[in-house]
PDB file of C-alpha atoms in Angstrom:
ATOM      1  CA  UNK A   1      32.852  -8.535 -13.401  1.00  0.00           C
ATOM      2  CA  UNK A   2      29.899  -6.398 -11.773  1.00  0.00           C
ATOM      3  CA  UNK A   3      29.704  -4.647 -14.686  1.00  0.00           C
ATOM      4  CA  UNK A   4      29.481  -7.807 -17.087  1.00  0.00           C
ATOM      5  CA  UNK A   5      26.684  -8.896 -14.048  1.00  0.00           C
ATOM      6  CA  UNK A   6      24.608  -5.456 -14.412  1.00  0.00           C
ATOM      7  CA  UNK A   7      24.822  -5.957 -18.541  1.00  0.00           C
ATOM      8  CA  UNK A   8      23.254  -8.940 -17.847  1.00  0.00           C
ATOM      9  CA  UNK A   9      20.258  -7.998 -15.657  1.00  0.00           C
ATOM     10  CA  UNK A  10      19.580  -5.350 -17.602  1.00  0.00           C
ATOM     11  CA  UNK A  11      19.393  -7.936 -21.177  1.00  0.00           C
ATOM     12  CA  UNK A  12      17.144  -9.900 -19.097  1.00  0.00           C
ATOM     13  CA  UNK A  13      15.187  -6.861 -18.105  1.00  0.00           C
ATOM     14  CA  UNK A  14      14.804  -5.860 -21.161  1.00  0.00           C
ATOM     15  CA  UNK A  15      14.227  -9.310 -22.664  1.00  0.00           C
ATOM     16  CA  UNK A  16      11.281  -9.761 -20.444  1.00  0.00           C
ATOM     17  CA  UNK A  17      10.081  -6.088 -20.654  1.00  0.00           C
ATOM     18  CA  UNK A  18      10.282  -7.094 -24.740  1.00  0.00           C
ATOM     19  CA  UNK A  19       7.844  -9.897 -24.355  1.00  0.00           C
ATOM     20  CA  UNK A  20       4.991  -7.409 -22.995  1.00  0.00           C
ATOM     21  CA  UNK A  21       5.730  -4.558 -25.273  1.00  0.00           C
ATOM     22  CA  UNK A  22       2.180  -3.606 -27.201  1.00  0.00           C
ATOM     23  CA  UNK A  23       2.064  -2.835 -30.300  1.00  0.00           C
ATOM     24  CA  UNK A  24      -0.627  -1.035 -32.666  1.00  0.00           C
ATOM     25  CA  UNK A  25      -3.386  -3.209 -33.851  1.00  0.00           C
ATOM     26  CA  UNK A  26      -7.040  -3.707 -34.413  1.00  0.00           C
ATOM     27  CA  UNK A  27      -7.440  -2.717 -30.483  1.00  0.00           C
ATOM     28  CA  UNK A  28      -5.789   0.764 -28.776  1.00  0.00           C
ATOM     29  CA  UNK A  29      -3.255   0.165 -26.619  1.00  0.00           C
ATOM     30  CA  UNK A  30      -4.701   1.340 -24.278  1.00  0.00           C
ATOM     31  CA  UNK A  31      -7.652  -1.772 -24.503  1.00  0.00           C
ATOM     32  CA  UNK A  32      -5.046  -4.297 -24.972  1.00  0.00           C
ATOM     33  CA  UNK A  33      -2.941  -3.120 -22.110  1.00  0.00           C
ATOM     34  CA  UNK A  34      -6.740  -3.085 -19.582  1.00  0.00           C
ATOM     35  CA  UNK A  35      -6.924  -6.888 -21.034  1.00  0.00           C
ATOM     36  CA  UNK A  36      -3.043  -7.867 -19.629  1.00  0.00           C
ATOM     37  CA  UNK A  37      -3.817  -5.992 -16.234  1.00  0.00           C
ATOM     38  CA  UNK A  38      -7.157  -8.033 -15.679  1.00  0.00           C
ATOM     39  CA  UNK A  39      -5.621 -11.177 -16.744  1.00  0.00           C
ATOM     40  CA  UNK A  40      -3.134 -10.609 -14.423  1.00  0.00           C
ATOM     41  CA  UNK A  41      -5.649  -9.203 -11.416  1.00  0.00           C
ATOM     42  CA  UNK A  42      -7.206 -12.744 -12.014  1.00  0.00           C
ATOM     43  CA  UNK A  43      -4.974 -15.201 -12.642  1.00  0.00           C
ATOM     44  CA  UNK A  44      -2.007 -14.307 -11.098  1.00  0.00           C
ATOM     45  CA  UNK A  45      -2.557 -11.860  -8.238  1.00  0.00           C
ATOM     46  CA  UNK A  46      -4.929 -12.209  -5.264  1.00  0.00           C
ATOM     47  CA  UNK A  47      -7.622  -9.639  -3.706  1.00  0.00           C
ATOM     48  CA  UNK A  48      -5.023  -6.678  -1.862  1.00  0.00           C
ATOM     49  CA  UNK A  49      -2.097  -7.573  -3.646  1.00  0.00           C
ATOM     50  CA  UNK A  50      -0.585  -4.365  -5.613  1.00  0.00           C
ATOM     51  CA  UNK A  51      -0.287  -4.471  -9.284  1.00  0.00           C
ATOM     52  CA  UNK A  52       3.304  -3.141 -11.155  1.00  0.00           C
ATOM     53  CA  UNK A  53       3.919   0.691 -11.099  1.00  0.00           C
ATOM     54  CA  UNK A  54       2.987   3.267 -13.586  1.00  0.00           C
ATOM     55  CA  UNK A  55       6.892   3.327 -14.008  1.00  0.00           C
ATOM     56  CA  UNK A  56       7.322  -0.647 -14.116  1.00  0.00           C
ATOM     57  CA  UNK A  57       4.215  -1.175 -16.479  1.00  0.00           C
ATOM     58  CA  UNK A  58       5.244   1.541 -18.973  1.00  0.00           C
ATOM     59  CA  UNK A  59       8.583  -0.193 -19.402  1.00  0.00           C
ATOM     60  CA  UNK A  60       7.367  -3.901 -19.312  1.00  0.00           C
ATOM     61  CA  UNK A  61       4.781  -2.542 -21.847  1.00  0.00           C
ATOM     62  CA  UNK A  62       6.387   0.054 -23.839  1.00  0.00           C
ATOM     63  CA  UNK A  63       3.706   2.831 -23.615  1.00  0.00           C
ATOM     64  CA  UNK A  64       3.553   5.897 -22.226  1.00  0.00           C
ATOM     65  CA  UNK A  65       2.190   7.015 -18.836  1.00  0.00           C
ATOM     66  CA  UNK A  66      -1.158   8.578 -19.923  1.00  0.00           C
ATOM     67  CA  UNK A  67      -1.942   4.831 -21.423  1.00  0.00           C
ATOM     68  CA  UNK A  68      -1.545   2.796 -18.531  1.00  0.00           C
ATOM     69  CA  UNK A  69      -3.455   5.370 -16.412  1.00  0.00           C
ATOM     70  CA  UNK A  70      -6.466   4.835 -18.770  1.00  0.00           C
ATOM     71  CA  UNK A  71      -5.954   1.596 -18.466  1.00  0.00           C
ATOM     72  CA  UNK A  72      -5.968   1.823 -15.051  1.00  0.00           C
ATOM     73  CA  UNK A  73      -8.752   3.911 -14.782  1.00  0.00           C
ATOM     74  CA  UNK A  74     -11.095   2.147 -16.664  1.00  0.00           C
ATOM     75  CA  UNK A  75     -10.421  -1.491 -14.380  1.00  0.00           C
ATOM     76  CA  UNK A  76     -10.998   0.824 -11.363  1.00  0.00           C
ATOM     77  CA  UNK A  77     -14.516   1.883 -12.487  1.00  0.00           C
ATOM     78  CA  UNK A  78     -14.935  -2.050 -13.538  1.00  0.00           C
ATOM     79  CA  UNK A  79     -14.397  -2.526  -9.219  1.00  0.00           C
ATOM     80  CA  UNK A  80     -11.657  -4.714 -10.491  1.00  0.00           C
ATOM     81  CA  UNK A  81      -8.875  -2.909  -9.270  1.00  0.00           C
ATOM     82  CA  UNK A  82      -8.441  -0.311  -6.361  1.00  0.00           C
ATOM     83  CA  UNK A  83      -6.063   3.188  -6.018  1.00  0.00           C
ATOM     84  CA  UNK A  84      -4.857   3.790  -2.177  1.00  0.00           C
ATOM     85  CA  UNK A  85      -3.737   8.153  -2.372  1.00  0.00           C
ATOM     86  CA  UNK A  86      -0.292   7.628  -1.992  1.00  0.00           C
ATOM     87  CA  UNK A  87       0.381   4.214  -1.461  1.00  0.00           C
ATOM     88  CA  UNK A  88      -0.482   2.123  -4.718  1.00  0.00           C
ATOM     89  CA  UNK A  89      -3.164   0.661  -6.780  1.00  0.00           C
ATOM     90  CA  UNK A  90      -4.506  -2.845  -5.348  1.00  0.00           C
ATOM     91  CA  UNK A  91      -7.035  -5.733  -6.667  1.00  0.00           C
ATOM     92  CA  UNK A  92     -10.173  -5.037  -5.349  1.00  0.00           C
ATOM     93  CA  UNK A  93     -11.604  -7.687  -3.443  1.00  0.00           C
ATOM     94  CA  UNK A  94     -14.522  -9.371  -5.453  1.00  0.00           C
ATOM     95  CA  UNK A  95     -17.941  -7.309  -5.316  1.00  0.00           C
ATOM     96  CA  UNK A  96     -20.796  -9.211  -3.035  1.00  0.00           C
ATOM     97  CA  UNK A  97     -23.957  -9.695  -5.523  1.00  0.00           C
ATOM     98  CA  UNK A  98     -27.308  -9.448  -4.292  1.00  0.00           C
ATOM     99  CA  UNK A  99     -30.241 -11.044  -6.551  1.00  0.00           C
ATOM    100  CA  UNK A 100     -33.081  -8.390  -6.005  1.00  0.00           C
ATOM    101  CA  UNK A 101     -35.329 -10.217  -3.506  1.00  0.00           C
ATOM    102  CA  UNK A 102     -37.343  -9.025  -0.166  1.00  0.00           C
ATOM    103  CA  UNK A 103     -34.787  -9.664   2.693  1.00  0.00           C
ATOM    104  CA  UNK A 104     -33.283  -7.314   5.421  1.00  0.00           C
ATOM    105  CA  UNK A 105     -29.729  -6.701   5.028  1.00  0.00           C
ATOM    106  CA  UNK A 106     -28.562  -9.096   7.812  1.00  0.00           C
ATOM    107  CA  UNK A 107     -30.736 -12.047   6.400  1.00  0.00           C
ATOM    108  CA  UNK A 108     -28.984 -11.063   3.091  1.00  0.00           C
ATOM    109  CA  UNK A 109     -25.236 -11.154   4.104  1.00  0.00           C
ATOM    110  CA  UNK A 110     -26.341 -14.568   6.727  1.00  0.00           C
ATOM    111  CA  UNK A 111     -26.879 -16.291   3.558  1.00  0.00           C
ATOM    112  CA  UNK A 112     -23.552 -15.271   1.998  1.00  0.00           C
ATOM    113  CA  UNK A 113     -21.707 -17.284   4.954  1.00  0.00           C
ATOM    114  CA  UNK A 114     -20.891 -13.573   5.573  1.00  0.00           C
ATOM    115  CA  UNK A 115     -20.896 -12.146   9.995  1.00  0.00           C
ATOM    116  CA  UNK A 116     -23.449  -8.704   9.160  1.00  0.00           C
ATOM    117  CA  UNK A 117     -22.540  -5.942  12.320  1.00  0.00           C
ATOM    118  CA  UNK A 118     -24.426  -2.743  12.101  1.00  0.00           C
ATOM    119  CA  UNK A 119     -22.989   0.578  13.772  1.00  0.00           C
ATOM    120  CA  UNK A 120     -26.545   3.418  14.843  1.00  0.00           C
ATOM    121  CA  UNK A 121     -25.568   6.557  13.508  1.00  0.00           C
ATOM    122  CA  UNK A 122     -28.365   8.651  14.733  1.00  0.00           C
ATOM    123  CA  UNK A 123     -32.252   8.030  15.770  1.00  0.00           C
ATOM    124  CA  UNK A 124     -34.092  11.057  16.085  1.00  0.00           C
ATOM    125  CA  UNK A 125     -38.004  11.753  16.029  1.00  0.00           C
ATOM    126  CA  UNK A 126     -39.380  14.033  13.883  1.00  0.00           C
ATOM    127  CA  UNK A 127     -42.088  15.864  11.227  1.00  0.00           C
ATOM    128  CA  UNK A 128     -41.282  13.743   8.154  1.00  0.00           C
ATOM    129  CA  UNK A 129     -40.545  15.463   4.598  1.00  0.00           C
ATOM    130  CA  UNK A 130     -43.290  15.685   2.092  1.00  0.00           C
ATOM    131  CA  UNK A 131     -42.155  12.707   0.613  1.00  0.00           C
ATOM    132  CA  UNK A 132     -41.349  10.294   3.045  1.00  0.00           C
ATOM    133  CA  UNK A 133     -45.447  11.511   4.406  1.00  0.00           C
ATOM    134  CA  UNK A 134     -46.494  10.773   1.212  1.00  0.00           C
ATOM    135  CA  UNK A 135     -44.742   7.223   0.511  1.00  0.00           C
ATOM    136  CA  UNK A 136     -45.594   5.995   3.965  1.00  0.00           C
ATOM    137  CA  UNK A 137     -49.748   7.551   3.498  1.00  0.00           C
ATOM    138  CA  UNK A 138     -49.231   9.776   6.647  1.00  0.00           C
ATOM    139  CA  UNK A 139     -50.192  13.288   7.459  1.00  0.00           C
ATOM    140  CA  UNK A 140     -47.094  15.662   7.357  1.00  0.00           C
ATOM    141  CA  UNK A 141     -47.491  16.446  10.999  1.00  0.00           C
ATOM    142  CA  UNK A 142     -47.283  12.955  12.548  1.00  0.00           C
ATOM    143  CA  UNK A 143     -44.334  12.155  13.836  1.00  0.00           C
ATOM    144  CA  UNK A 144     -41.276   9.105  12.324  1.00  0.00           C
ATOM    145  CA  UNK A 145     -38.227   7.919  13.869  1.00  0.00           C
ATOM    146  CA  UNK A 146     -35.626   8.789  11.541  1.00  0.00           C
ATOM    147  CA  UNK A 147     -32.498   6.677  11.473  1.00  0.00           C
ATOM    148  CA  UNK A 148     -29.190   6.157  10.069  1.00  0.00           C
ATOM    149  CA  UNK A 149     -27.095   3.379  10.325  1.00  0.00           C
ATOM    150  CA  UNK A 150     -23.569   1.910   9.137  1.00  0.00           C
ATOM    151  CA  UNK A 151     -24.093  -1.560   7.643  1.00  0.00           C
ATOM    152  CA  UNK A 152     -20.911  -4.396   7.425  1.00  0.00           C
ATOM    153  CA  UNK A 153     -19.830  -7.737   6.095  1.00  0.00           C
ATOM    154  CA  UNK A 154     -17.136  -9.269   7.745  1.00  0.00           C
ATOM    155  CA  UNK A 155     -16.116  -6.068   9.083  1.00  0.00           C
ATOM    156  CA  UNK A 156     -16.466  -3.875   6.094  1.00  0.00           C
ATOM    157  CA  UNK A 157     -18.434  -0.670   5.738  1.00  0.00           C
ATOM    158  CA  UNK A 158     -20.782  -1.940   2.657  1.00  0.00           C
ATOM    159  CA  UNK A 159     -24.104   0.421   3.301  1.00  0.00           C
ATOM    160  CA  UNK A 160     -25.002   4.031   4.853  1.00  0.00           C
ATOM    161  CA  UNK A 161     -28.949   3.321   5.512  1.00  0.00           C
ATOM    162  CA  UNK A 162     -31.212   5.868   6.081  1.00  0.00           C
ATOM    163  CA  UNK A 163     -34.871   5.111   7.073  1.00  0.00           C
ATOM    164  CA  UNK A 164     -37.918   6.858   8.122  1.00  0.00           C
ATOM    165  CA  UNK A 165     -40.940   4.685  10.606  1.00  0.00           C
ATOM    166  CA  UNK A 166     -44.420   5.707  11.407  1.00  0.00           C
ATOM    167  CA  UNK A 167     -43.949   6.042  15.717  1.00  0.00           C
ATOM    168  CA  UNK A 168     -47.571   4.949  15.760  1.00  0.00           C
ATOM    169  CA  UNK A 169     -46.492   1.755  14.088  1.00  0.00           C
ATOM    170  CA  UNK A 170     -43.157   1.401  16.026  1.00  0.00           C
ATOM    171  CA  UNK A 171     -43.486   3.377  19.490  1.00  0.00           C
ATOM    172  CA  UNK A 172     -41.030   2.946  21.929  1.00  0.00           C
ATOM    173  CA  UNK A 173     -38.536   2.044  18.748  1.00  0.00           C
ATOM    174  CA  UNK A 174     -35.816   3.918  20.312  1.00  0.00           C
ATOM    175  CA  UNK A 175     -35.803   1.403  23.453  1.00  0.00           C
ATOM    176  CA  UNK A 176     -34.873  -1.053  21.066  1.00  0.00           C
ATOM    177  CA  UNK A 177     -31.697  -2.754  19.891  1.00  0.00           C
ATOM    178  CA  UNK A 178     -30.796  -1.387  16.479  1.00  0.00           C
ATOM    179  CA  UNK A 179     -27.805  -3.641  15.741  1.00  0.00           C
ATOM    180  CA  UNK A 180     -29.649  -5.883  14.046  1.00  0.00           C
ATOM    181  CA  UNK A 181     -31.797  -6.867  11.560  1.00  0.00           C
ATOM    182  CA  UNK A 182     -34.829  -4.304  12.005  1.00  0.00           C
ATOM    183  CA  UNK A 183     -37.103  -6.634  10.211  1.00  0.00           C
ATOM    184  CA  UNK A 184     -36.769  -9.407  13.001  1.00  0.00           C
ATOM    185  CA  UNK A 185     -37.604  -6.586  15.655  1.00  0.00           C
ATOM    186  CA  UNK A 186     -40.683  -5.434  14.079  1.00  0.00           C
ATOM    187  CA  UNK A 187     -41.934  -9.276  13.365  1.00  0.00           C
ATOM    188  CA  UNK A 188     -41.061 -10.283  17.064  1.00  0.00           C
ATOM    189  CA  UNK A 189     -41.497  -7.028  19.220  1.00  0.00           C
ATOM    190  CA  UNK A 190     -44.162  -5.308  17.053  1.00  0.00           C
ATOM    191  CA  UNK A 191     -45.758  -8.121  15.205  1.00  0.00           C
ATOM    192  CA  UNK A 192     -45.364  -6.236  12.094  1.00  0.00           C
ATOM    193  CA  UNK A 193     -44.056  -8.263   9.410  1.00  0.00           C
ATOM    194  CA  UNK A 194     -42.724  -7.111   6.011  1.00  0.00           C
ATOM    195  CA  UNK A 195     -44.090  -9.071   3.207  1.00  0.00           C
ATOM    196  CA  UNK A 196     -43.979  -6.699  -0.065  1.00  0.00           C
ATOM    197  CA  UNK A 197     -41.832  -3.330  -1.159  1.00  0.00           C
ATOM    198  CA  UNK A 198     -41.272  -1.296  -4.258  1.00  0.00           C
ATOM    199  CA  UNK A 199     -37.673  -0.472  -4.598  1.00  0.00           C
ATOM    200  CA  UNK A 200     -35.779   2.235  -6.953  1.00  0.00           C
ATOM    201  CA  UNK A 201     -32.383   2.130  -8.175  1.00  0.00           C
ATOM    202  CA  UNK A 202     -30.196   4.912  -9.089  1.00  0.00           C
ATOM    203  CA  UNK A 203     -26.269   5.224  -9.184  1.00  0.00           C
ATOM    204  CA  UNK A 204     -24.088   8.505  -7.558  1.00  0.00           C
ATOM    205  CA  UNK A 205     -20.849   9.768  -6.578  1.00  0.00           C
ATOM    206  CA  UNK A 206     -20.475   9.783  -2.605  1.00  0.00           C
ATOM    207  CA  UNK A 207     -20.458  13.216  -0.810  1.00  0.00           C
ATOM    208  CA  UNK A 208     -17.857  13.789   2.168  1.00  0.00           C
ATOM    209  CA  UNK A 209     -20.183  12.295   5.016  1.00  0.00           C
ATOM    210  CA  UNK A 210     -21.427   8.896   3.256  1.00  0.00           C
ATOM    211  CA  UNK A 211     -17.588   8.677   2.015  1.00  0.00           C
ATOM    212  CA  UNK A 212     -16.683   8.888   5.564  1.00  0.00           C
ATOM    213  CA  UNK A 213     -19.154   6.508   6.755  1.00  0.00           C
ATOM    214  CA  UNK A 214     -18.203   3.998   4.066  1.00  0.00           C
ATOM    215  CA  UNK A 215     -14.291   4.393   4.513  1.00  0.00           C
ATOM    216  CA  UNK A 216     -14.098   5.512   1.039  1.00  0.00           C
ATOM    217  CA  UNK A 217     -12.476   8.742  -0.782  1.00  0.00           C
ATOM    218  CA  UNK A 218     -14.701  11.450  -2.307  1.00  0.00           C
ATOM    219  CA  UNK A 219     -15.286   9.737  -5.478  1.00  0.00           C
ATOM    220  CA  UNK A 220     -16.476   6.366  -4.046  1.00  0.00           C
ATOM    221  CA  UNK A 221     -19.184   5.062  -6.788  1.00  0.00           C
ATOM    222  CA  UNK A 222     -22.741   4.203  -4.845  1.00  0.00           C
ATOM    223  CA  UNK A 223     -25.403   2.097  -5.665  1.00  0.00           C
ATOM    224  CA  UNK A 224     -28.545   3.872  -4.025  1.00  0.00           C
ATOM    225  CA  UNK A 225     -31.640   1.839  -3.524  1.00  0.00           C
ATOM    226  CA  UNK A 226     -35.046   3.734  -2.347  1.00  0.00           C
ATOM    227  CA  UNK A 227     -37.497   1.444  -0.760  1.00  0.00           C
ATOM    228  CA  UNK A 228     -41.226   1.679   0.564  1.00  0.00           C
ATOM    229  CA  UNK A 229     -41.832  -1.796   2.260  1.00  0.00           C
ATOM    230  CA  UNK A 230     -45.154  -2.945   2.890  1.00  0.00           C
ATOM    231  CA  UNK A 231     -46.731  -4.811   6.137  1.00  0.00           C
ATOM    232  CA  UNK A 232     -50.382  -6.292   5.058  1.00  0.00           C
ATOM    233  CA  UNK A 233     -50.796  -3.823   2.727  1.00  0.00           C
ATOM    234  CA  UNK A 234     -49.744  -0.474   4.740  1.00  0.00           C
ATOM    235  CA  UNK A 235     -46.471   1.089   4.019  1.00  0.00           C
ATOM    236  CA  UNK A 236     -44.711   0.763   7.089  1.00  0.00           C
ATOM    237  CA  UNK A 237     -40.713   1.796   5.883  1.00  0.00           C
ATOM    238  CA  UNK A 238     -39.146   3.964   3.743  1.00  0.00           C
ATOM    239  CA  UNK A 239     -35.143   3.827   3.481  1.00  0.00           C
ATOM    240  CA  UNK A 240     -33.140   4.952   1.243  1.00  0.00           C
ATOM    241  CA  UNK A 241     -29.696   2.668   1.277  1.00  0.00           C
ATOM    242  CA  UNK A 242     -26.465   3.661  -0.494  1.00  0.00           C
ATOM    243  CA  UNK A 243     -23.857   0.797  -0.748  1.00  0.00           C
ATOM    244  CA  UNK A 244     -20.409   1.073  -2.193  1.00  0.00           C
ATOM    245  CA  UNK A 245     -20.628   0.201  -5.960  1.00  0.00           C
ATOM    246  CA  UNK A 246     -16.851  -1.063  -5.900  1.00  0.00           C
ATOM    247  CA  UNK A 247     -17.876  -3.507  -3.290  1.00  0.00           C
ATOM    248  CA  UNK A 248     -21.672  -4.688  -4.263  1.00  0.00           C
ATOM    249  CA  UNK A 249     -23.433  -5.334  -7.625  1.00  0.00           C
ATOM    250  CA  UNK A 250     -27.209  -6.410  -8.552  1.00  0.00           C
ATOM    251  CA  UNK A 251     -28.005  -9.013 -10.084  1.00  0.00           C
ATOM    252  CA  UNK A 252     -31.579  -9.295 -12.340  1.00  0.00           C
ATOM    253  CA  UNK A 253     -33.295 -11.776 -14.268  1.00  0.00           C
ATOM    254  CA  UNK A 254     -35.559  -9.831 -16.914  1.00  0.00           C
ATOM    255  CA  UNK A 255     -38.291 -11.484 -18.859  1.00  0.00           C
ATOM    256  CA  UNK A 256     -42.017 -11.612 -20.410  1.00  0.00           C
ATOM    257  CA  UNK A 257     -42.574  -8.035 -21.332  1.00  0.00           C
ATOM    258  CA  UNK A 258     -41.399  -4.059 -20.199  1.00  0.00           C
ATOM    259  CA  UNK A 259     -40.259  -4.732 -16.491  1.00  0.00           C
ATOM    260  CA  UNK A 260     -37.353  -1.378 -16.276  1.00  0.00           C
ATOM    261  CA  UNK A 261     -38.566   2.486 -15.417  1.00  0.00           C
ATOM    262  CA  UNK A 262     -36.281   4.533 -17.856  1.00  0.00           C
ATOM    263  CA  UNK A 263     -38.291   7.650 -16.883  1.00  0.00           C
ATOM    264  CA  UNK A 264     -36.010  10.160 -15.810  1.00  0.00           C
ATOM    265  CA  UNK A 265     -36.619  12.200 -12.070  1.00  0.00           C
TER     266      UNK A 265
END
C-alpha cells in the first residue's frame, strides 16, 4: 500500500513537472524559461518570497542546471529577482522610481508616502580636490566640509552620499543636525536656497565599503549621480550619490531635439 501511495506521488510529480517541461522553439530555453520565472515573480509570488530551486525548476522544467541559472541571472540584473549566498534566491522588492527633478532626497522619498532616516558617516574639513574647486568656482586652498552619509526608505539602505560645501557658505555646518534633509538647513539656518543643478549619470559595480554601507554583496549594481547645485547662480554643492540599482530606477521624459551626453570620460 505505501508503495502503490509513493507510485502515485511520484505520477503526479511527474504529471505536473510534464506540464512545465520546455521545449525547443523560436525562443532558447533559456528565454522562455526567464518568461515562466517572471510570470511567476508577478503573479503568483510576493516581494521576499523564494522562488523553486535550481534542483526543483530543472525537473518541473526539464532543462539542465546551466539554463535555469541564466535564467536566473538575467531576472537578477532585471532587479526582479534577488540571490541571498547561501540561503536562496528571493523576489526583489519593487525598485522606487525617481522622475529626474530638483528635490533633496528626503523631500523625494516624503512624497513616496515613504519615512526617509539618514545615518552621518563622516564630516571632516578640508583642501578640496581639483575638481570639486573647480565645480564649486573656489580656489584649491579654501577650505569644504566634506561629508558622507547613509540614506534610507522605510528602513532600507538606498544611497551612500558624498558631498563637498564651501565653509564660507556653510560655517559652523558641523554644529548642525545632519539627519535630515540638508536642503531645509541651508534654506532655514543659512538662507541659502537651492534653485538649479546640473546632474551626471553613470552606472558601476559597488566596491567593499559602499557595499557595506548599502547592505549589499560585492557585486551590488549602482546608479551614481554627480551633482553641482546652484543657489542664485553660485555653485554652492557638489555630491556625488550612489544608490542601489536593484532598489531605484530613473525615470525620463525625452523630447524636442539632442537632450543625452554620450561623450565618454
Amino acid at each position: 500500500m505505501e508503495d502503490q501511495r509513493s507510485e502515485a506521488a511520484t505520477a503526479d510529480a511527474g504529471a505536473t513537472a510534464g506540464a512545465h517541461r520546455l521545449v525547443e522553439g523560436p525562443s532558447p530555453k533559456h528565454v522562455q524559461l526567464s518568461r515562466a520565472l517572471a510570470r511567476m515573480a508577478r503573479e503568483e509570488l510576493a516581494p521576499g518570497e523564494m522562488i523553486p530551486s535550481e534542483r526543483r525548476l530543472m525537473a518541473d522544467y526539464g532543462v539542465s542546471r546551466a539554463t535555469v541559472r541564466r535564467a536566473v541571472d538575467g531576472l537578477i540584473v532585471d532587479g526582479l529577482l534577488r540571490r541571498v549566498p547561501a540561503k536562496g534566491t528571493y523576489v526583489a522588492p519593487p525598485r522606487l522610481e525617481s522622475r529626474l527633478h530638483l528635490a533633496s532626497f528626503t523631500q523625494d522619498m516624503r512624497r513616496r508616502g515613504l519615512r526617509p532616516t539618514t545615518t552621518l558617516v563622516s564630516l571632516e574639513r578640508r583642501e578640496p580636490a581639483a575638481e570639486v574647486a573647480g565645480s564649486l568656482g573656489i580656489a584649491d586652498d579654501e577650505p569644504v566640509w566634506e561629508m558622507t552619509r547613509v540614506r534610507r526608505a522605510d528602513g532600507r539602505p538606498i544611497a551612500l552620499e558624498t558631498g563637498w560645501y564651501p565653509v564660507a557658505v556653510f560655517p559652523g555646518l558641523d554644529e548642525q543636525d545632519l539627519t535630515g534633509s540638508l536642503y531645509e538647513v541651508f534654506s532655514t539656518v543659512y538662507g541659502v536656497t537651492i534653485d538649479s543643478a546640473e546632474q551626471t549619470v553613470w552606472g558601476e559595480v559597488a566596491d567593499r565599503p559602499a557595499a557595506r554601507h548599502l547592505d549589499g554583496g560585492d557585486a551590488t549594481p549602482l546608479l551614481v549621480f554627480r551633482r553641482v547645485s546652484r543657489a542664485a547662480g553660485r555653485p554652492v554643492e557638489y555630491t556625488v550619490s550612489r544608490y542601489r540599482g536593484d532598489r531605484y530606477q530613473v525615470h525620463m521624459s525625452l523630447g524636442g531635439g539632442p537632450t543625452v551626453d554620450t561623450r565618454q570620460e
